[in-house]
Amino acid sequence: MIQIGQYNELRIINKTETGLILSDGDKEALLPYNHVPKDAEVGENINVFVYMHKDGKLHATTQKPLACVGDFAYLTVVEDGENGVFMDIGIDKDVYVPEKEQKRPMFKGDKHVVYVFLDDANDRMVASSRLTNYVEEDDINFEEGDEVSLLIADRSDLGYNAIIDNKYIGLLYTNELFDQLNPGEVRKGWIKKVRVEGKIDLSLQPMGYGHILDMKEVLIKMLEENQGVLPIGDKSTPDDIYDLLKVSKKAFKKTTGALYKERLITIGDHEIRLLSE
């Protein structure tokens, strides 16, 4: 069965004046000649992205879309339409965003994280920036410390909302961030906490003592590469620590505290030193 808004492996069954006719044995789609590979022949299979054309028929393309149906993606508004806008999805067919699916008004040139889905009325791809309507809220199987992929979505009063593994939504708190974030960025993240009500707190840094073990190795190596001295210490600012090590001051103090107890370093207000053996 052809999956609209997805990649499909289809058989080339015929050639017409406008393109190749592809089939899954049930339905057919047209692949225009400007997207046909040079070596394509009748009887062969071809991997294509299928969408509903404005003529009400299935079309296929070998272009690579920025998102498939069921994906969250960072897209650009390219055209105003009647009661909505159109966003570039990377193929000849733009995706429509009705006004009712806009969290805030969209204008040409704007970029937004949206969710792509099929309109039940006509099987055409549409998108929505009302992300919370389309994320999963049940069956959250994460544990604290799990590594995840994050798509930075938008800013809130508390921090940044982020799409987790293209399925859930969580929050990165402003007071725990030591780096500039922008909507559309894809970052590695970690689950900090899953609350009783299903809300998910996130971190851009690994959780737990396992991270400290990794950081100990990193810090020792950096000290060895810098004549045994680094210009950060107990009274260094969180920004200075993050600029050098890309970790929070809390993680830095845990790491240096562990190294100090092992008598591998000394710690000053604004420097740490590697102890010679």
CSV table of C-alpha atoms in Angstrom, one decimal:
chain,number,residue,atom,x,y,z
A,1,MET,CA,0.0,0.0,0.0
A,2,ILE,CA,1.4,3.4,-1.0
A,3,GLN,CA,2.2,5.5,2.0
A,4,ILE,CA,1.5,9.2,1.2
A,5,GLY,CA,4.1,11.6,2.6
A,6,GLN,CA,6.7,8.7,3.0
A,7,TYR,CA,9.3,7.0,0.9
A,8,ASN,CA,8.0,4.0,-1.0
A,9,GLU,CA,9.7,1.2,-3.0
A,10,LEU,CA,7.6,1.1,-6.2
A,11,ARG,CA,7.7,-0.8,-9.5
A,12,ILE,CA,8.0,1.1,-12.8
A,13,ILE,CA,5.2,-0.3,-14.9
A,14,ASN,CA,4.8,2.1,-17.8
A,15,LYS,CA,6.2,5.2,-19.6
A,16,THR,CA,3.9,8.1,-20.6
A,17,GLU,CA,4.5,11.5,-22.2
A,18,THR,CA,4.7,13.2,-18.8
A,19,GLY,CA,6.7,10.6,-16.8
A,20,LEU,CA,6.9,7.1,-15.4
A,21,ILE,CA,3.9,5.3,-13.9
A,22,LEU,CA,4.9,3.6,-10.6
A,23,SER,CA,2.8,1.1,-8.8
A,24,ASP,CA,2.7,-1.0,-5.6
A,25,GLY,CA,0.4,-3.5,-7.2
A,26,ASP,CA,-2.7,-1.6,-6.1
A,27,LYS,CA,-2.3,2.2,-6.5
A,28,GLU,CA,-0.3,4.2,-9.0
A,29,ALA,CA,1.8,7.4,-8.9
A,30,LEU,CA,3.4,9.6,-11.6
A,31,LEU,CA,7.1,10.3,-11.5
A,32,PRO,CA,7.7,13.3,-13.8
A,33,TYR,CA,10.6,12.9,-16.2
A,34,ASN,CA,12.6,15.7,-14.6
A,35,HIS,CA,13.0,13.5,-11.5
A,36,VAL,CA,13.6,10.2,-13.3
A,37,PRO,CA,17.1,8.7,-12.9
A,38,LYS,CA,18.9,8.2,-16.3
A,39,ASP,CA,19.1,4.4,-15.9
A,40,ALA,CA,15.5,3.8,-14.8
A,41,GLU,CA,13.7,1.1,-16.9
A,42,VAL,CA,10.2,-0.5,-16.9
A,43,GLY,CA,10.1,-3.5,-14.6
A,44,GLU,CA,12.6,-2.1,-12.1
A,45,ASN,CA,11.9,-0.9,-8.6
A,46,ILE,CA,12.7,2.6,-7.5
A,47,ASN,CA,12.7,4.4,-4.1
A,48,VAL,CA,10.6,7.6,-4.3
A,49,PHE,CA,8.8,10.0,-2.0
A,50,VAL,CA,5.1,10.1,-2.7
A,51,TYR,CA,2.7,13.0,-2.2
A,52,MET,CA,-0.8,14.1,-3.3
A,53,HIS,CA,-0.5,16.7,-6.1
A,54,LYS,CA,-2.9,19.6,-6.4
A,55,ASP,CA,-4.6,17.7,-9.3
A,56,GLY,CA,-5.8,15.2,-6.8
A,57,LYS,CA,-3.5,12.4,-8.1
A,58,LEU,CA,-0.5,10.7,-6.5
A,59,HIS,CA,2.9,12.1,-7.6
A,60,ALA,CA,6.4,10.8,-6.8
A,61,THR,CA,9.8,12.5,-6.7
A,62,THR,CA,13.4,11.5,-6.2
A,63,GLN,CA,14.0,14.8,-4.4
A,64,LYS,CA,14.8,14.5,-0.7
A,65,PRO,CA,12.2,16.1,1.5
A,66,LEU,CA,13.2,17.9,4.7
A,67,ALA,CA,10.5,16.0,6.5
A,68,CYS,CA,8.1,13.1,6.1
A,69,VAL,CA,4.6,12.7,7.5
A,70,GLY,CA,5.0,12.1,11.2
A,71,ASP,CA,8.1,14.2,11.5
A,72,PHE,CA,8.9,17.5,13.3
A,73,ALA,CA,11.0,19.8,11.3
A,74,TYR,CA,12.4,23.3,11.0
A,75,LEU,CA,10.8,24.8,7.9
A,76,THR,CA,10.7,28.2,6.1
A,77,VAL,CA,7.5,30.1,5.1
A,78,VAL,CA,7.8,30.8,1.3
A,79,GLU,CA,4.4,32.0,0.3
A,80,ASP,CA,1.2,33.4,1.7
A,81,GLY,CA,-2.0,31.5,0.9
A,82,GLU,CA,-5.7,31.8,1.5
A,83,ASN,CA,-6.3,31.4,5.2
A,84,GLY,CA,-2.8,30.1,5.7
A,85,VAL,CA,0.8,29.9,4.5
A,86,PHE,CA,3.0,27.5,2.6
A,87,MET,CA,6.4,26.2,3.8
A,88,ASP,CA,9.3,24.8,1.9
A,89,ILE,CA,9.6,21.1,2.6
A,90,GLY,CA,12.5,20.5,0.1
A,91,ILE,CA,10.5,19.2,-2.9
A,92,ASP,CA,8.5,20.9,-5.7
A,93,LYS,CA,5.4,20.6,-3.5
A,94,ASP,CA,5.2,23.0,-0.5
A,95,VAL,CA,3.4,22.1,2.6
A,96,TYR,CA,0.3,24.1,3.8
A,97,VAL,CA,-0.1,25.5,7.3
A,98,PRO,CA,-3.7,26.6,8.0
A,99,GLU,CA,-4.2,29.6,10.2
A,100,LYS,CA,-5.9,27.4,12.8
A,101,GLU,CA,-2.7,25.3,13.0
A,102,GLN,CA,-0.4,28.3,13.6
A,103,LYS,CA,0.6,28.8,17.3
A,104,ARG,CA,1.4,32.4,16.3
A,105,PRO,CA,0.8,34.2,13.0
A,106,MET,CA,3.3,33.1,10.3
A,107,PHE,CA,4.7,35.4,7.6
A,108,LYS,CA,6.9,34.9,4.5
A,109,GLY,CA,10.5,34.4,5.5
A,110,ASP,CA,9.7,33.1,9.0
A,111,LYS,CA,11.1,29.8,10.2
A,112,HIS,CA,9.3,27.6,12.6
A,113,VAL,CA,9.5,24.0,14.0
A,114,VAL,CA,6.3,22.3,12.8
A,115,TYR,CA,4.7,18.9,12.7
A,116,VAL,CA,3.9,17.4,9.3
A,117,PHE,CA,0.7,15.2,8.9
A,118,LEU,CA,-1.9,14.3,6.4
A,119,ASP,CA,-5.2,16.1,6.0
A,120,ASP,CA,-7.9,13.5,6.4
A,121,ALA,CA,-10.1,15.3,4.0
A,122,ASN,CA,-7.8,15.1,0.9
A,123,ASP,CA,-4.6,13.2,1.9
A,124,ARG,CA,-2.5,16.2,1.3
A,125,MET,CA,0.4,17.1,3.5
A,126,VAL,CA,-0.2,19.9,6.0
A,127,ALA,CA,1.8,21.2,9.0
A,128,SER,CA,1.2,22.7,12.4
A,129,SER,CA,3.3,24.8,14.8
A,130,ARG,CA,1.0,23.8,17.7
A,131,LEU,CA,3.5,21.1,18.7
A,132,THR,CA,1.9,20.0,21.9
A,133,ASN,CA,-1.1,18.8,20.0
A,134,TYR,CA,1.0,16.2,18.2
A,135,VAL,CA,3.6,15.0,20.7
A,136,GLU,CA,3.2,11.7,22.6
A,137,GLU,CA,2.1,12.1,26.2
A,138,ASP,CA,1.7,8.5,27.2
A,139,ASP,CA,4.0,5.5,27.3
A,140,ILE,CA,7.0,7.6,28.3
A,141,ASN,CA,9.6,4.9,28.9
A,142,PHE,CA,12.6,7.2,29.6
A,143,GLU,CA,14.8,6.9,32.6
A,144,GLU,CA,16.8,9.6,34.2
A,145,GLY,CA,20.2,9.9,32.4
A,146,ASP,CA,19.0,8.4,29.0
A,147,GLU,CA,20.7,10.0,26.0
A,148,VAL,CA,18.3,11.5,23.5
A,149,SER,CA,18.2,13.6,20.3
A,150,LEU,CA,16.7,17.1,20.7
A,151,LEU,CA,15.2,19.5,18.1
A,152,ILE,CA,15.1,22.9,19.7
A,153,ALA,CA,11.6,24.2,19.1
A,154,ASP,CA,10.9,27.5,20.7
A,155,ARG,CA,11.5,29.7,23.8
A,156,SER,CA,9.1,29.7,26.8
A,157,ASP,CA,9.1,31.6,30.0
A,158,LEU,CA,11.2,29.0,31.7
A,159,GLY,CA,13.6,28.1,28.9
A,160,TYR,CA,13.4,26.2,25.6
A,161,ASN,CA,11.0,23.6,24.5
A,162,ALA,CA,12.6,20.7,22.6
A,163,ILE,CA,11.3,17.8,20.6
A,164,ILE,CA,12.7,14.6,22.0
A,165,ASP,CA,13.5,11.7,19.5
A,166,ASN,CA,10.9,13.1,17.1
A,167,LYS,CA,8.1,12.0,19.4
A,168,TYR,CA,7.9,13.8,22.8
A,169,ILE,CA,8.4,17.3,24.1
A,170,GLY,CA,10.5,18.5,27.0
A,171,LEU,CA,12.0,21.6,28.6
A,172,LEU,CA,15.6,22.9,28.9
A,173,TYR,CA,15.6,25.4,31.8
A,174,THR,CA,17.3,28.8,31.1
A,175,ASN,CA,19.2,28.8,34.4
A,176,GLU,CA,20.8,25.5,33.5
A,177,LEU,CA,22.0,26.6,30.1
A,178,PHE,CA,25.5,27.8,29.4
A,179,ASP,CA,25.2,28.1,25.6
A,180,GLN,CA,23.1,30.0,23.1
A,181,LEU,CA,20.3,28.0,21.7
A,182,ASN,CA,18.3,28.7,18.5
A,183,PRO,CA,15.1,27.1,17.2
A,184,GLY,CA,15.9,24.4,14.6
A,185,GLU,CA,19.1,23.3,16.2
A,186,VAL,CA,19.6,19.5,16.7
A,187,ARG,CA,21.4,18.8,19.9
A,188,LYS,CA,22.4,15.7,21.9
A,189,GLY,CA,20.6,15.8,25.3
A,190,TRP,CA,19.8,13.8,28.4
A,191,ILE,CA,16.7,13.1,30.4
A,192,LYS,CA,17.0,14.9,33.7
A,193,LYS,CA,13.6,14.0,35.1
A,194,VAL,CA,10.2,12.6,34.1
A,195,ARG,CA,7.6,14.2,36.3
A,196,VAL,CA,4.4,12.5,37.6
A,197,GLU,CA,2.2,14.5,35.2
A,198,GLY,CA,4.3,13.4,32.2
A,199,LYS,CA,6.4,16.6,31.8
A,200,ILE,CA,10.0,15.9,30.9
A,201,ASP,CA,12.9,18.0,32.1
A,202,LEU,CA,16.0,17.9,29.9
A,203,SER,CA,19.7,18.6,30.2
A,204,LEU,CA,22.4,19.3,27.6
A,205,GLN,CA,24.9,17.5,29.8
A,206,PRO,CA,25.1,13.8,30.9
A,207,MET,CA,23.6,13.0,34.3
A,208,GLY,CA,25.1,11.1,37.2
A,209,TYR,CA,28.5,10.0,38.3
A,210,GLY,CA,29.3,8.3,35.1
A,211,HIS,CA,29.6,11.7,33.5
A,212,ILE,CA,32.1,12.7,36.2
A,213,LEU,CA,34.2,9.7,35.4
A,214,ASP,CA,34.4,10.8,31.8
A,215,MET,CA,35.1,14.5,32.8
A,216,LYS,CA,37.9,13.4,35.0
A,217,GLU,CA,39.7,11.9,32.0
A,218,VAL,CA,39.0,15.0,29.9
A,219,LEU,CA,40.3,17.3,32.6
A,220,ILE,CA,43.4,15.4,33.3
A,221,LYS,CA,44.2,15.3,29.6
A,222,MET,CA,43.6,19.0,29.2
A,223,LEU,CA,45.9,19.7,32.2
A,224,GLU,CA,48.6,17.5,30.7
A,225,GLU,CA,48.3,19.4,27.4
A,226,ASN,CA,48.6,22.8,29.1
A,227,GLN,CA,51.7,22.3,31.3
A,228,GLY,CA,49.6,21.1,34.2
A,229,VAL,CA,47.6,24.3,34.7
A,230,LEU,CA,44.1,25.5,33.6
A,231,PRO,CA,42.9,29.1,34.4
A,232,ILE,CA,39.7,28.1,36.1
A,233,GLY,CA,39.0,27.4,39.8
A,234,ASP,CA,36.5,27.5,42.6
A,235,LYS,CA,35.6,31.2,42.1
A,236,SER,CA,35.5,31.2,38.3
A,237,THR,CA,32.2,32.2,36.7
A,238,PRO,CA,29.9,29.6,35.2
A,239,ASP,CA,30.4,31.2,31.8
A,240,ASP,CA,34.2,31.0,32.0
A,241,ILE,CA,34.0,27.3,33.0
A,242,TYR,CA,31.6,26.5,30.2
A,243,ASP,CA,33.7,28.4,27.6
A,244,LEU,CA,36.7,26.2,28.4
A,245,LEU,CA,35.1,22.9,29.3
A,246,LYS,CA,31.5,23.0,28.0
A,247,VAL,CA,30.1,21.8,31.3
A,248,SER,CA,28.2,23.6,34.1
A,249,LYS,CA,30.0,24.9,37.2
A,250,LYS,CA,28.2,22.2,39.2
A,251,ALA,CA,29.7,19.4,37.1
A,252,PHE,CA,33.1,21.1,37.2
A,253,LYS,CA,33.1,21.2,41.0
A,254,LYS,CA,32.0,17.6,41.2
A,255,THR,CA,34.9,16.6,38.9
A,256,THR,CA,37.6,18.7,40.5
A,257,GLY,CA,36.4,17.5,43.9
A,258,ALA,CA,36.8,13.9,42.9
A,259,LEU,CA,40.3,14.6,41.5
A,260,TYR,CA,41.3,16.5,44.6
A,261,LYS,CA,40.3,13.6,46.8
A,262,GLU,CA,42.4,11.3,44.7
A,263,ARG,CA,45.3,13.8,45.2
A,264,LEU,CA,45.7,14.4,41.5
A,265,ILE,CA,45.1,18.1,41.4
A,266,THR,CA,45.2,21.2,43.6
A,267,ILE,CA,42.4,23.8,43.4
A,268,GLY,CA,42.7,27.5,43.7
A,269,ASP,CA,40.3,30.3,43.3
A,270,HIS,CA,41.0,30.8,39.6
A,271,GLU,CA,43.2,27.8,38.6
A,272,ILE,CA,43.7,24.1,39.0
A,273,ARG,CA,47.1,22.4,38.9
A,274,LEU,CA,48.1,18.9,38.1
A,275,LEU,CA,50.1,17.3,40.9
A,276,SER,CA,53.3,15.7,39.8
A,277,GLU,CA,53.8,12.1,40.7
